[in-house]
Coordinates of C-alpha atoms in Angstrom, one line a residue:
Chain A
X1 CA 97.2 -59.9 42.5
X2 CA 96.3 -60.8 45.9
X3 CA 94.4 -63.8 46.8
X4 CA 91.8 -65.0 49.9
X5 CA 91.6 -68.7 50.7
X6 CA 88.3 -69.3 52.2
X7 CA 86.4 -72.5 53.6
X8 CA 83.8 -74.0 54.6
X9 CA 83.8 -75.3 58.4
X10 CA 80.0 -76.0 57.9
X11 CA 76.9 -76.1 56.1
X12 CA 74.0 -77.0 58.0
X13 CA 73.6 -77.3 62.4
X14 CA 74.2 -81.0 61.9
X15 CA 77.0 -81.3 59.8
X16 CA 80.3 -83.5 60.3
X17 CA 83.3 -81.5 62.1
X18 CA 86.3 -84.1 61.3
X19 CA 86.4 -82.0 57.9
X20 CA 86.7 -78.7 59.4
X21 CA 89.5 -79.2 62.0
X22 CA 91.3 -80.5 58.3
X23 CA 90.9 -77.6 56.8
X24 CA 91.6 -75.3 59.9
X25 CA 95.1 -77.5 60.0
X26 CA 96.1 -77.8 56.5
X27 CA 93.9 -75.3 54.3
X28 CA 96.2 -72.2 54.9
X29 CA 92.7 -70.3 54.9
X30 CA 92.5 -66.4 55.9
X31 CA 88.6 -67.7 56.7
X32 CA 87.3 -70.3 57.9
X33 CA 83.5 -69.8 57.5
X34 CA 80.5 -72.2 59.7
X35 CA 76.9 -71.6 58.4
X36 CA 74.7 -73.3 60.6
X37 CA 71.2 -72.0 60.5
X38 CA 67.8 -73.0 58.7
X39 CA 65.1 -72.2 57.8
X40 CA 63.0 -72.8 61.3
X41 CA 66.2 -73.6 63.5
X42 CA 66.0 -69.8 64.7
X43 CA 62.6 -69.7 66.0
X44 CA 63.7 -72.9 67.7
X45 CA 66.3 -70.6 69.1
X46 CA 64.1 -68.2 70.2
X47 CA 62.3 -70.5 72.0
X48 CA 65.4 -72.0 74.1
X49 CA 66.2 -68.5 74.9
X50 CA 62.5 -67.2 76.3
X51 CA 63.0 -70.5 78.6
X52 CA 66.5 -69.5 79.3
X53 CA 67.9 -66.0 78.6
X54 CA 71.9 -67.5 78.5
X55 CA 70.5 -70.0 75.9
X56 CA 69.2 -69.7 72.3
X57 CA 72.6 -70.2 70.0
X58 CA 73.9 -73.1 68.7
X59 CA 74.1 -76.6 70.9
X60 CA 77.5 -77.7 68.6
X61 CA 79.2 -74.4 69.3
X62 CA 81.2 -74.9 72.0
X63 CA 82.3 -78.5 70.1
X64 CA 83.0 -76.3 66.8
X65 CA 85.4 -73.9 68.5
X66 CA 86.8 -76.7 70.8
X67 CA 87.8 -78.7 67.8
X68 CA 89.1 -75.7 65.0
X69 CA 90.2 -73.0 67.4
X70 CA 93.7 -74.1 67.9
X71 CA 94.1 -74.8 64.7
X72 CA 92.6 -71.1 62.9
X73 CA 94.4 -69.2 66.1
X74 CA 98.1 -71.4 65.0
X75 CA 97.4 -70.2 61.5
X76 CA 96.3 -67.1 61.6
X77 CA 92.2 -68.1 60.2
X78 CA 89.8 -66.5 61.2
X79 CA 86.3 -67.4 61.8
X80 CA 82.7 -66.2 60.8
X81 CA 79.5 -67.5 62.0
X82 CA 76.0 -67.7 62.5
X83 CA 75.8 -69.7 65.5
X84 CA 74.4 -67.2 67.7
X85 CA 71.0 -68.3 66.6
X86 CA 68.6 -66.5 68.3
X87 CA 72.0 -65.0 71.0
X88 CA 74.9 -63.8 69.6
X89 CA 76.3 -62.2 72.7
X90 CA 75.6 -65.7 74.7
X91 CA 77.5 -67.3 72.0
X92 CA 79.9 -65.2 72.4
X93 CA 80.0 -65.3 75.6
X94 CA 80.6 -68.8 75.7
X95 CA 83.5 -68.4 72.9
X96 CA 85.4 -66.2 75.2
X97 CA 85.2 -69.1 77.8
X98 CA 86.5 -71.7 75.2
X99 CA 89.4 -68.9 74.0
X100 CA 90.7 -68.1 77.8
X101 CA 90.4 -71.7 78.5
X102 CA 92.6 -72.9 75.5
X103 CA 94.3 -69.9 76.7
X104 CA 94.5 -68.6 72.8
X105 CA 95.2 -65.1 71.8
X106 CA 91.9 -64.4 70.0
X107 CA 89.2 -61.4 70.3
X108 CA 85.4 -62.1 69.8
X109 CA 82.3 -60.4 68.4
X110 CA 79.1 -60.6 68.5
X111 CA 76.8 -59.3 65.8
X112 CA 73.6 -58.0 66.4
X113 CA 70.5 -56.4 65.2
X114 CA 68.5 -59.2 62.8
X115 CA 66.1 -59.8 66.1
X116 CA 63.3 -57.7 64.5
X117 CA 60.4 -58.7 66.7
X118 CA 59.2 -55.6 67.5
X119 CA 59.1 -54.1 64.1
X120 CA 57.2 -57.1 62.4
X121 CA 53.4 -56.0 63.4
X122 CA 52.6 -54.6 60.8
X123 CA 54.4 -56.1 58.1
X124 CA 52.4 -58.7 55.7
X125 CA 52.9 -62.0 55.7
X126 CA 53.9 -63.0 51.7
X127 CA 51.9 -67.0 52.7
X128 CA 48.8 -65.4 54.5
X129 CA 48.7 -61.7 53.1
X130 CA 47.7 -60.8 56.7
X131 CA 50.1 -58.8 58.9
X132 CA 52.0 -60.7 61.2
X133 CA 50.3 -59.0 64.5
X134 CA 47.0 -61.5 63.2
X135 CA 49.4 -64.2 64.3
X136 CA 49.1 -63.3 68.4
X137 CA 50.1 -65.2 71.0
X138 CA 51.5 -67.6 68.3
X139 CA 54.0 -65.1 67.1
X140 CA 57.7 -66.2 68.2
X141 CA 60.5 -64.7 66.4
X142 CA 61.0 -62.1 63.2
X143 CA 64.7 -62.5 62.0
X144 CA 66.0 -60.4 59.2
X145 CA 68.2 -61.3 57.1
X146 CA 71.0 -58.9 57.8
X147 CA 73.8 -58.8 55.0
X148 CA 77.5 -58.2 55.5
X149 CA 78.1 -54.5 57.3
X150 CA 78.0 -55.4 61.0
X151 CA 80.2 -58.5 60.0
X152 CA 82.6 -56.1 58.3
X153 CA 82.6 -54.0 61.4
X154 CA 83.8 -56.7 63.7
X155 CA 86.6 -57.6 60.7
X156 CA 87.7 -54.0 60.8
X157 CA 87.7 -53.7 64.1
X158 CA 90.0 -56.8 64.6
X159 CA 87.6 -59.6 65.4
X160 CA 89.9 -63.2 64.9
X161 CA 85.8 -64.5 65.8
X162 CA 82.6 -63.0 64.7
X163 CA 79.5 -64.0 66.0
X164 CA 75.9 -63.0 64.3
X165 CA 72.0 -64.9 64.5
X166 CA 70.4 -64.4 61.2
X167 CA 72.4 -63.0 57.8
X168 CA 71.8 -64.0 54.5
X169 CA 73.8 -67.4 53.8
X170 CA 76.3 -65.6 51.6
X171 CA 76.9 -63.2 53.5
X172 CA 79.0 -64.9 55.6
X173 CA 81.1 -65.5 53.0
X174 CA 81.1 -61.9 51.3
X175 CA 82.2 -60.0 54.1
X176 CA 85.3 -61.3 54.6
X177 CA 85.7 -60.7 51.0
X178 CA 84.7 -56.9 50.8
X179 CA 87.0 -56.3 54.4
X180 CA 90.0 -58.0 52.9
X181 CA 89.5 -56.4 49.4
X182 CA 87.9 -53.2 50.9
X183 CA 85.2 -53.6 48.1
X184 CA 82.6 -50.6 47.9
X185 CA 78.9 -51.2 49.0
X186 CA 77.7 -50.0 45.1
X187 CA 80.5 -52.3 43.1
X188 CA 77.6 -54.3 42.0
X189 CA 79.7 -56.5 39.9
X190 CA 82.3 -57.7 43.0
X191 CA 79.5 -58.2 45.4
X192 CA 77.6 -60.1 43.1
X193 CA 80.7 -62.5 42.3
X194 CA 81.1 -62.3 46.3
X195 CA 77.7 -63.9 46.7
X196 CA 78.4 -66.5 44.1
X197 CA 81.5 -67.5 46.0
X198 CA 79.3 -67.5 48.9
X199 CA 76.3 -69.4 47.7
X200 CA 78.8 -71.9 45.7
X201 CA 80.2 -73.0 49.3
X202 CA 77.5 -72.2 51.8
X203 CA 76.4 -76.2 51.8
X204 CA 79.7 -77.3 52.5
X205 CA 80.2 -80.6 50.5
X206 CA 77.2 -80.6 48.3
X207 CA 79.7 -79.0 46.1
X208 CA 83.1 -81.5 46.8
X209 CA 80.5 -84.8 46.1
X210 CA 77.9 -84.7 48.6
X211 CA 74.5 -85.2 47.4
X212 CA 75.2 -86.3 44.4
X213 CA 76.4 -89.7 44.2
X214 CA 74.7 -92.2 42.1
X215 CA 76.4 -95.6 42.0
X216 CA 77.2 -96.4 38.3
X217 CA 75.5 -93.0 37.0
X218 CA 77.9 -90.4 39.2
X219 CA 80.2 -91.9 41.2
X220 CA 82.1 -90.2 43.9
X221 CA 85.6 -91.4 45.2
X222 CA 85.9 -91.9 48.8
X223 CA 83.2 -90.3 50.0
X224 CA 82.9 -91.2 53.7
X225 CA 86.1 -88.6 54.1
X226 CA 84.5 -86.2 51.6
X227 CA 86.5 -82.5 52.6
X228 CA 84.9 -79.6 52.4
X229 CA 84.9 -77.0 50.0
X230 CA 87.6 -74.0 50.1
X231 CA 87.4 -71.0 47.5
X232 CA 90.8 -69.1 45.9
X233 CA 89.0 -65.5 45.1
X234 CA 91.0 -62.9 43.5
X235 CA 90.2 -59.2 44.4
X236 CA 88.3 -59.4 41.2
X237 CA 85.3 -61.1 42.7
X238 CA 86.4 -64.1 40.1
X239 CA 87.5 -67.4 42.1
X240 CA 88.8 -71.3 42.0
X241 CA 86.7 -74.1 44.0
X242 CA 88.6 -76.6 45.0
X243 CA 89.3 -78.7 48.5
X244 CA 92.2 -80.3 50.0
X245 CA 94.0 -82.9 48.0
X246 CA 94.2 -86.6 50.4
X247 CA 90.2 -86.2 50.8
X248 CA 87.2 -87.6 49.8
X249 CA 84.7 -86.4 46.9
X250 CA 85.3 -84.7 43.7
X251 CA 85.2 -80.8 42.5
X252 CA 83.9 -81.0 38.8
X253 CA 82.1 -78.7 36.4
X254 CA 78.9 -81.0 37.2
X255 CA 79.4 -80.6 41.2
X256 CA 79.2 -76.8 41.1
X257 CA 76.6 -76.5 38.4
X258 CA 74.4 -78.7 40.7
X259 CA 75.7 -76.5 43.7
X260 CA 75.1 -73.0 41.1
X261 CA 71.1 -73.9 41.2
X262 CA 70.8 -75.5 44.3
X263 CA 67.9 -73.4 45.9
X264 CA 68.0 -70.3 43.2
X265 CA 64.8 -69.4 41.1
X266 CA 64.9 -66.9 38.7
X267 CA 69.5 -67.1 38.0
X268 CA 69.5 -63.4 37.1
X269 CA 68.0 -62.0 40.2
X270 CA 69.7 -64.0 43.1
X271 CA 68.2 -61.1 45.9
X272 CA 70.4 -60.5 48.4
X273 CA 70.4 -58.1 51.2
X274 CA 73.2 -56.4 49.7
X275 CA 73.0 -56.8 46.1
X276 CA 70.9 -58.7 43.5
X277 CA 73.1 -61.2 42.0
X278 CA 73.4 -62.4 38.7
X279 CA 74.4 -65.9 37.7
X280 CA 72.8 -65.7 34.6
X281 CA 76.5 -65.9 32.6
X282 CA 78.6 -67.5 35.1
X283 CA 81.1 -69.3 33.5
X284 CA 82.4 -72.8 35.0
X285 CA 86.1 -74.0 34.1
X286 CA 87.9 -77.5 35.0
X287 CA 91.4 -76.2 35.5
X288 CA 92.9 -79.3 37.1
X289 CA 92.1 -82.0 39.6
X290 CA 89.1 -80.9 41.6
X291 CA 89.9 -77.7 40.6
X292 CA 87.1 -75.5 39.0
X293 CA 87.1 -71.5 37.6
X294 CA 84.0 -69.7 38.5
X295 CA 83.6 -66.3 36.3
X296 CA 81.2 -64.4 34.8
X297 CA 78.9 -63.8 38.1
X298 CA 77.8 -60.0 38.3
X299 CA 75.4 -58.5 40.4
X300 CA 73.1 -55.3 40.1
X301 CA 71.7 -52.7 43.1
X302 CA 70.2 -54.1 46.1
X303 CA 66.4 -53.6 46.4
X304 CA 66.4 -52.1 49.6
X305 CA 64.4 -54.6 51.6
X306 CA 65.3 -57.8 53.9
X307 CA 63.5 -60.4 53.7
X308 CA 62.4 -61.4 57.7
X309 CA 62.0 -65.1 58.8
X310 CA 58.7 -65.3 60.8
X311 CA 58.5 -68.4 63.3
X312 CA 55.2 -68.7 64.9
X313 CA 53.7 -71.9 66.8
X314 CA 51.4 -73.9 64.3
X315 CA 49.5 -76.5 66.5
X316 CA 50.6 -80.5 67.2
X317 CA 51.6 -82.6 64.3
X318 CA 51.2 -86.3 65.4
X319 CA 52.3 -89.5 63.2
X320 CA 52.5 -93.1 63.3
X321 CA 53.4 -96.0 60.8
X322 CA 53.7 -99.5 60.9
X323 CA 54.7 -102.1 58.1
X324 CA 53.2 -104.6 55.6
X325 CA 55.2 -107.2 53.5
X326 CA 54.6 -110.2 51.6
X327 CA 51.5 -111.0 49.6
X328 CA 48.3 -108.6 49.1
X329 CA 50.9 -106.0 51.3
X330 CA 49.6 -103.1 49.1
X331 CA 45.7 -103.6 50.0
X332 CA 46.2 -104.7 53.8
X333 CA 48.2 -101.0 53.8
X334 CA 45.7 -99.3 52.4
X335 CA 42.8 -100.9 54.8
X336 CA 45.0 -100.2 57.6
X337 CA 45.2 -96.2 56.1
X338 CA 41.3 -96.5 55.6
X339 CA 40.5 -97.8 59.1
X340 CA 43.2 -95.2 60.9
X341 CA 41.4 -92.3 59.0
X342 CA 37.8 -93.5 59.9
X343 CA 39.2 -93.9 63.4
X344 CA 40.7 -90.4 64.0
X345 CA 37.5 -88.9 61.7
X346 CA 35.8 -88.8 65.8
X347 CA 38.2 -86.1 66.5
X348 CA 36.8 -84.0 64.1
X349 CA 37.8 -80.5 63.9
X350 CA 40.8 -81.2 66.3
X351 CA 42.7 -82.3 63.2
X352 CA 43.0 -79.7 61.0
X353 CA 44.8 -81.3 58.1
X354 CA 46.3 -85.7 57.5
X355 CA 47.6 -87.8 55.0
X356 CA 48.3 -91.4 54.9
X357 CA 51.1 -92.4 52.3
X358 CA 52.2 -96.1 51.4
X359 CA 56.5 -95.6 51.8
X360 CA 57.6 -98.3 49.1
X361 CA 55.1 -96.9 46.8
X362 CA 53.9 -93.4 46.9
X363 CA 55.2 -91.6 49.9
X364 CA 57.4 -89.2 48.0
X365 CA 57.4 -89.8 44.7
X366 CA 54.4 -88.6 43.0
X367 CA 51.8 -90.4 41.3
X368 CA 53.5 -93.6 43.1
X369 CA 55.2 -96.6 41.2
X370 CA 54.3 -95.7 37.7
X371 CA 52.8 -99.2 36.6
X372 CA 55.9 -101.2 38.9
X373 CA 55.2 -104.1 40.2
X374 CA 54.3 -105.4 43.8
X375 CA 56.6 -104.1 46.3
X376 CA 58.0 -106.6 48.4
X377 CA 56.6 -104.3 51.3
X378 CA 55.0 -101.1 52.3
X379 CA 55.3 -98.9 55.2
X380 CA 52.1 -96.8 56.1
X381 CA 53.2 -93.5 57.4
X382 CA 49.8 -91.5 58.8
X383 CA 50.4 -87.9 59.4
X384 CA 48.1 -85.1 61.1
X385 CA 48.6 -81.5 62.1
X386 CA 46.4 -81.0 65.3
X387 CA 45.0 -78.5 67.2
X388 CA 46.4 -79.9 70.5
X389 CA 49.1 -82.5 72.0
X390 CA 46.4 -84.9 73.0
X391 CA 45.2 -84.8 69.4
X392 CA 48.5 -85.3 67.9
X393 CA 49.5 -88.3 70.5
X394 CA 46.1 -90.0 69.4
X395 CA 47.8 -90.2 65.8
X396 CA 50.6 -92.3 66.9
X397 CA 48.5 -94.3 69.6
X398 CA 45.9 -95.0 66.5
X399 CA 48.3 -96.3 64.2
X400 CA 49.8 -98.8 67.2
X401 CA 46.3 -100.2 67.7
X402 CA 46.4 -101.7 64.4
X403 CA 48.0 -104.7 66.3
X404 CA 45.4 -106.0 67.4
X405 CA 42.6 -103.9 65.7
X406 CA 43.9 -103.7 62.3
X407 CA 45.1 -105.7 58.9
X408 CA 46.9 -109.1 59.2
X409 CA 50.3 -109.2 60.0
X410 CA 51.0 -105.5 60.5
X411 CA 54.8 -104.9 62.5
X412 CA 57.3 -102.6 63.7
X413 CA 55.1 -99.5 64.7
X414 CA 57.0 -96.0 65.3
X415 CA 55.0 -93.1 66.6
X416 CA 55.8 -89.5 67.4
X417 CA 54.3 -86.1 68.1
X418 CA 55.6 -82.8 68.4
X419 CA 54.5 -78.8 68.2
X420 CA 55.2 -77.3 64.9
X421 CA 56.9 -74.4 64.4
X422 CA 56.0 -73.1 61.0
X423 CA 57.8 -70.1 59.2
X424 CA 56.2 -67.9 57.1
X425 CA 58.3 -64.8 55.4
X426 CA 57.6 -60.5 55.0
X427 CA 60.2 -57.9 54.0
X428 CA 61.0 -54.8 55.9
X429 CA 62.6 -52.1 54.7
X430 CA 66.8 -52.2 55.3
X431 CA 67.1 -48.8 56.9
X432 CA 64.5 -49.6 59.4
X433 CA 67.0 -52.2 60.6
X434 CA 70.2 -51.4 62.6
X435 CA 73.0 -53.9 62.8
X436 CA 76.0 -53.4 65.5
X437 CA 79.0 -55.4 66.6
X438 CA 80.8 -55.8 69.3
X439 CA 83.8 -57.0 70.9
X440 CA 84.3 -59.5 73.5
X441 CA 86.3 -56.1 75.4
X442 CA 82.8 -54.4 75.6
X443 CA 81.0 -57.6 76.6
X444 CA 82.8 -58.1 79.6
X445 CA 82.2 -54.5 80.9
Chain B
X1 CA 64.8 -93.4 26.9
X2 CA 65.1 -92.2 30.4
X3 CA 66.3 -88.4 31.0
X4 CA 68.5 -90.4 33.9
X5 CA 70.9 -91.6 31.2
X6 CA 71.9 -88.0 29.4
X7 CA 71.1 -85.5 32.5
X8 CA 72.0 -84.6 36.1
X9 CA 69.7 -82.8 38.6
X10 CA 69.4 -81.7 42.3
X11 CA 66.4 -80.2 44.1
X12 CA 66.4 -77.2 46.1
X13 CA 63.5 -75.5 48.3
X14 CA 62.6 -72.5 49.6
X15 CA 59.2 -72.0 51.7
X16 CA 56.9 -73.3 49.9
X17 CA 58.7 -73.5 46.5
X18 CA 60.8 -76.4 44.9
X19 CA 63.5 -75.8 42.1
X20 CA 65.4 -78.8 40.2
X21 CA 68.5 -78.1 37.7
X22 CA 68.3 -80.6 35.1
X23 CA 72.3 -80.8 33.7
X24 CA 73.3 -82.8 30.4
X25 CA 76.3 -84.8 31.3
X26 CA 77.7 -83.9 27.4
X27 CA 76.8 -80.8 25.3
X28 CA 76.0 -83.0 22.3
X29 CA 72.4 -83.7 24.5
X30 CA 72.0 -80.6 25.2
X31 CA 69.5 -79.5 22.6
X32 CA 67.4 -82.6 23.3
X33 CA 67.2 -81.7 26.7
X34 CA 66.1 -78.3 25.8
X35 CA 63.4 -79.0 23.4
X36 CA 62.1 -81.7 25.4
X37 CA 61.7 -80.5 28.5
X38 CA 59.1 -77.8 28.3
X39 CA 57.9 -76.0 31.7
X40 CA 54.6 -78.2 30.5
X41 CA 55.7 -81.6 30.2
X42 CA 58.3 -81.0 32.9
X43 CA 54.9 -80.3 35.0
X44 CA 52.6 -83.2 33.8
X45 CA 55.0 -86.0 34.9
X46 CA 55.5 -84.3 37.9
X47 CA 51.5 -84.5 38.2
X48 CA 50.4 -83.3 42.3
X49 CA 53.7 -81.7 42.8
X50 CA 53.3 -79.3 39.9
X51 CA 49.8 -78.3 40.3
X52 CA 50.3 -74.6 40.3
X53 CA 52.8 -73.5 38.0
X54 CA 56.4 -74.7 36.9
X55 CA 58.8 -71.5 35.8
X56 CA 61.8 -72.9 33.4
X57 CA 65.3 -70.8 33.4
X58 CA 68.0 -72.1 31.1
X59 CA 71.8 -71.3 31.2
X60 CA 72.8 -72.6 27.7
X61 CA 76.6 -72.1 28.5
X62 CA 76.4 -74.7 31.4
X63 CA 74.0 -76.7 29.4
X64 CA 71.7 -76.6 32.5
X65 CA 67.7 -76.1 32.7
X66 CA 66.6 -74.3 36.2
X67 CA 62.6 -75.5 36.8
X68 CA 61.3 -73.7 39.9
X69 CA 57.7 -75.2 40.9
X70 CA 55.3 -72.9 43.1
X71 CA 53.3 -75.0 45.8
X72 CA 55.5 -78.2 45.4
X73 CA 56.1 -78.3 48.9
X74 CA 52.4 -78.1 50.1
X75 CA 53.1 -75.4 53.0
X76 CA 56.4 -76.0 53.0
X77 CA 58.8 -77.5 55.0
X78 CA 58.0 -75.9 58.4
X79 CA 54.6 -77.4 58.3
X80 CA 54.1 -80.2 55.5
X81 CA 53.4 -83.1 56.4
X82 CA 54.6 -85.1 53.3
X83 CA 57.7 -87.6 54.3
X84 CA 60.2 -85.6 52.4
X85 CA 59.1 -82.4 53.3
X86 CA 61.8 -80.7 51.8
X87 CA 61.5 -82.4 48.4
X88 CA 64.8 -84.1 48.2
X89 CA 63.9 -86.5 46.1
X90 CA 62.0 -84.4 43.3
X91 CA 65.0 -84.6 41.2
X92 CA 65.3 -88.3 40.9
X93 CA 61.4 -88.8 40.0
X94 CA 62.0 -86.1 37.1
X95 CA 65.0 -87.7 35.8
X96 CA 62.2 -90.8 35.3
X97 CA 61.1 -89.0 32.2
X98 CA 61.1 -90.6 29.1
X99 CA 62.6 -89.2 26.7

């Protein structure tokens, strides 16, 4: 029965690339796959690229294929991606460069076609219930989430790269699969256990030990060289998670349980742009060291829609904090909270929304310390989203006053403002979308 | 008891929405886990977070509860303006539940 091997070379725009040049050397991988894109990162894209039209894809990119490339073009891995952001063809643009440069045999595509901007008008926002043309001048990007054809395209066609902006997360990972196995676009089942493959390594090591260590409770060996994940799937759909043996982390029935959840809702109706799948019954074997059998993933029809990603430009968000140790630190906190609010209450409707949380006691856990006792310190954190800059700056500069205006012995102020992108989300019907590829022969012409 | 000494769990968000697997280390808790953690006592200790409604999934075979909270994430991550926007540490603070 014939077998892919395919890995992980990231799961987030930030993540660490010692663990994918390992992989592209020693992980004999047909695919070597870098997801890269959240939630809001696109409209951040899209931003870059109104400023400057050769911008808009990923600012690790040319790092990425620097540091893998000899490596996946040595051993014949090839490479799917959705750096391009908001710019495929830029990004692959700038591939090409890095290619002819490390003068390496390899052909690039670009993807195209999730950039819905001009279809999104009318479609309704699922967090306002208003249609997205209500959104104006703040509107800056509709992506949809494409799933595997034009990716498939580019594979057919001979790509050793592939290039796209915004596909579903999985389906990076299940069209290598359905071009290698040549799976049809209605076997339910295989694309279903596709997008389990997918979704099981699409966060990189959150399924070889990363987030999910706790000392004494869950320990996880060596995990400052934690690899990344890679995935034996049979032409069945069925596969084996495992990494490469010398690193860091663990593979275990509990790592990809953890990993089988991680962002799902309702297990039986994972929706995807190409099928809905089903990890109601999936099955989860410990076969050997840090090696784990995934079966029993299945998937039924595809609804016919794509979810869009919907970045618009959400006013000023301003914070500032400062800390409090020592005796009474609790109450001098909460004065200092009390005297910021009553402070920033003269901007009136220029703050449209703030909170003030004690770090140490209730910042993020709700309901606070449950009946603990006095922290040793408190940090106040006061956040506001403003209408304006000058609004959110005031935040910061309100919180640093609390030197000499505020509490006793308040120190070690931070402050910070920024414009908020927000993302809200609408579907759009799939055939109303049209995804292309192309080569790096047809972007030179 | 604490749920932290028989279970597992890792948060997840989407928009506006958090989820968080609860996972019993050994099948012999399993039960317990089930029966105890009801969609409604999973949502009054999580108190604020779970003040719309909490959804509860299990997968008996992985002896693994899926809770998926609606308006955890107060706008969600885009545009909260909670510390931990994403609700990373949701997990931990359920896995404070006595048992």
């Amino acid at each position: 029965m014939s077998m892919v091997r395919i890995g992980t070379g990231a799961g987030f725009q930030g993540d660490r690339i010692a663990p994918a040049v390992d992989l592209a050397e020693r992980g004999e991988l047909d695919f070597l796959v870098f997801e890269c894109l959240a939630e809001r990162t696109i409209a951040l894209a899209q931003q870059a690229r109104l400023a400057d039209p050769g911008a808009g894809f990923d600012p690790l990119l040319e790092r990425r294929m620097r540091a893998v490339l000899p490596a996946c073009a040595r051993n014949g891995t090839r490479i799917v991606t959705n750096m391009g952001a908001a710019n495929p063809r830029a990004a692959a643009e700038r591939t090409r460069a890095v290619v002819r440069e490390l003068g390496l045999p390899l052909t690039v595509a670009a993807v195209t076609g999730d950039d819905v901007l001009p279809l999104i008008g009318d479609c309704i926002l699922t967090e306002t219930g208003a249609p997205a043309r209500a959104l104006g001048e703040r509107l800056i990007s509709a992506n949809a989430y494409i799933g595997v054809a034009g990716i498939v395209e580019a594979l057919d066609a001979g790509a050793d790269i592939v290039i796209c902006g915004r596909a579903s997360d999985p389906a990076l990972f299940l069209a290598p699969l359905v071009h290698r196995f040549g799976w049809a676009m209605d076997d339910w089942v295989r694309l279903g256990r596709g997008t389990l493959v997918g979704h099981l390594l699409e966060c990189s090591a959150q399924i070889t030990g990363g987030y999910f260590a706790d000392p004494g409770v869950k320990d996880v060996p060596d995990l400052a060289d934690v690899g990344f994940p890679l995935a034996e799937v049979s032409d069945d759909g069925n596969a084996v998670i495992t990494k490469l043996p010398g690193t860091g982390g663990l593979v275990s029935r509990a790592t990809c349980t953890e990993q089988l959840l991680y962002e799902i809702h309702d297990p039986a109706r994972y929706m995807q742009p190409d099928v809905v799948a089903d990890f109601s019954q999936v099955e989860l074997e410990e076969i050997g060291i840090d090696r784990v059998r995934v079966t029993g993933g299945t998937g039924h029809p595809a609804t016919g829609e794509l979810k869009v990603s919907v970045g618009y430009r959400d006013g000023w968000r301003g914070e500032g904090q400062i800390s409090y140790a020592g005796a009474n630190c609790v109450a001098r906190g909460r004065l200092a909270a009390e005297l910021v609010r009553q402070r920033l209450s003269d901007w009136g409707s220029r703050i449209l929304e703030e909170r003030a949380d004690l770090i140490g006691l209730d910042a993020v856990a709700p309901g606070g310390a449950r009946g603990a006792a006095e922290p040793a310190e408190v940090r106040l954190r006061v956040a506001a989203r403003c209408a304006d800059q000058e609004t959110a700056q005031r935040v910061g500069e309100e919180v640093e006053s609390l030197y000499l205006c505020g509490p006793a012995g308040g120190g070690g102020v931070s402050r910070a403002h920024r414009e908020i992108i927000a993302v809200a989300s609408a579907l759009l019907p799939a055939a109303s979308v049209t995804v292309r590829s192309e080569l790096s022969e047809t972007l030179d012409a | 008891m604490k749920l932290h000494e028989i279970a597992h769990a890792r948060t997840g968000d989407k928009g506006d929405v958090s989820n968080i697997s609860v996972i019993a280390y050994r099948a012999e808790d399993w039960p317990r886990i089930h029966d105890a953690l009801t969609p409604e006592r999973v949502a009054r200790h999580m108190g604020d977070v779970a003040a719309e409604d909490v959804t509860r999934y299990a997968l008996p075979q992985l002896h693994a509860l899926n809770f998926v909270i609606r308006g955890a994430l107060k706008g969600g991550v885009t545009r909260s303006l909670a510390l931990d926007a994403h609700g990373k540490c949701l997990a931990s603070v359920l896995l404070e539940l006595e048992l």
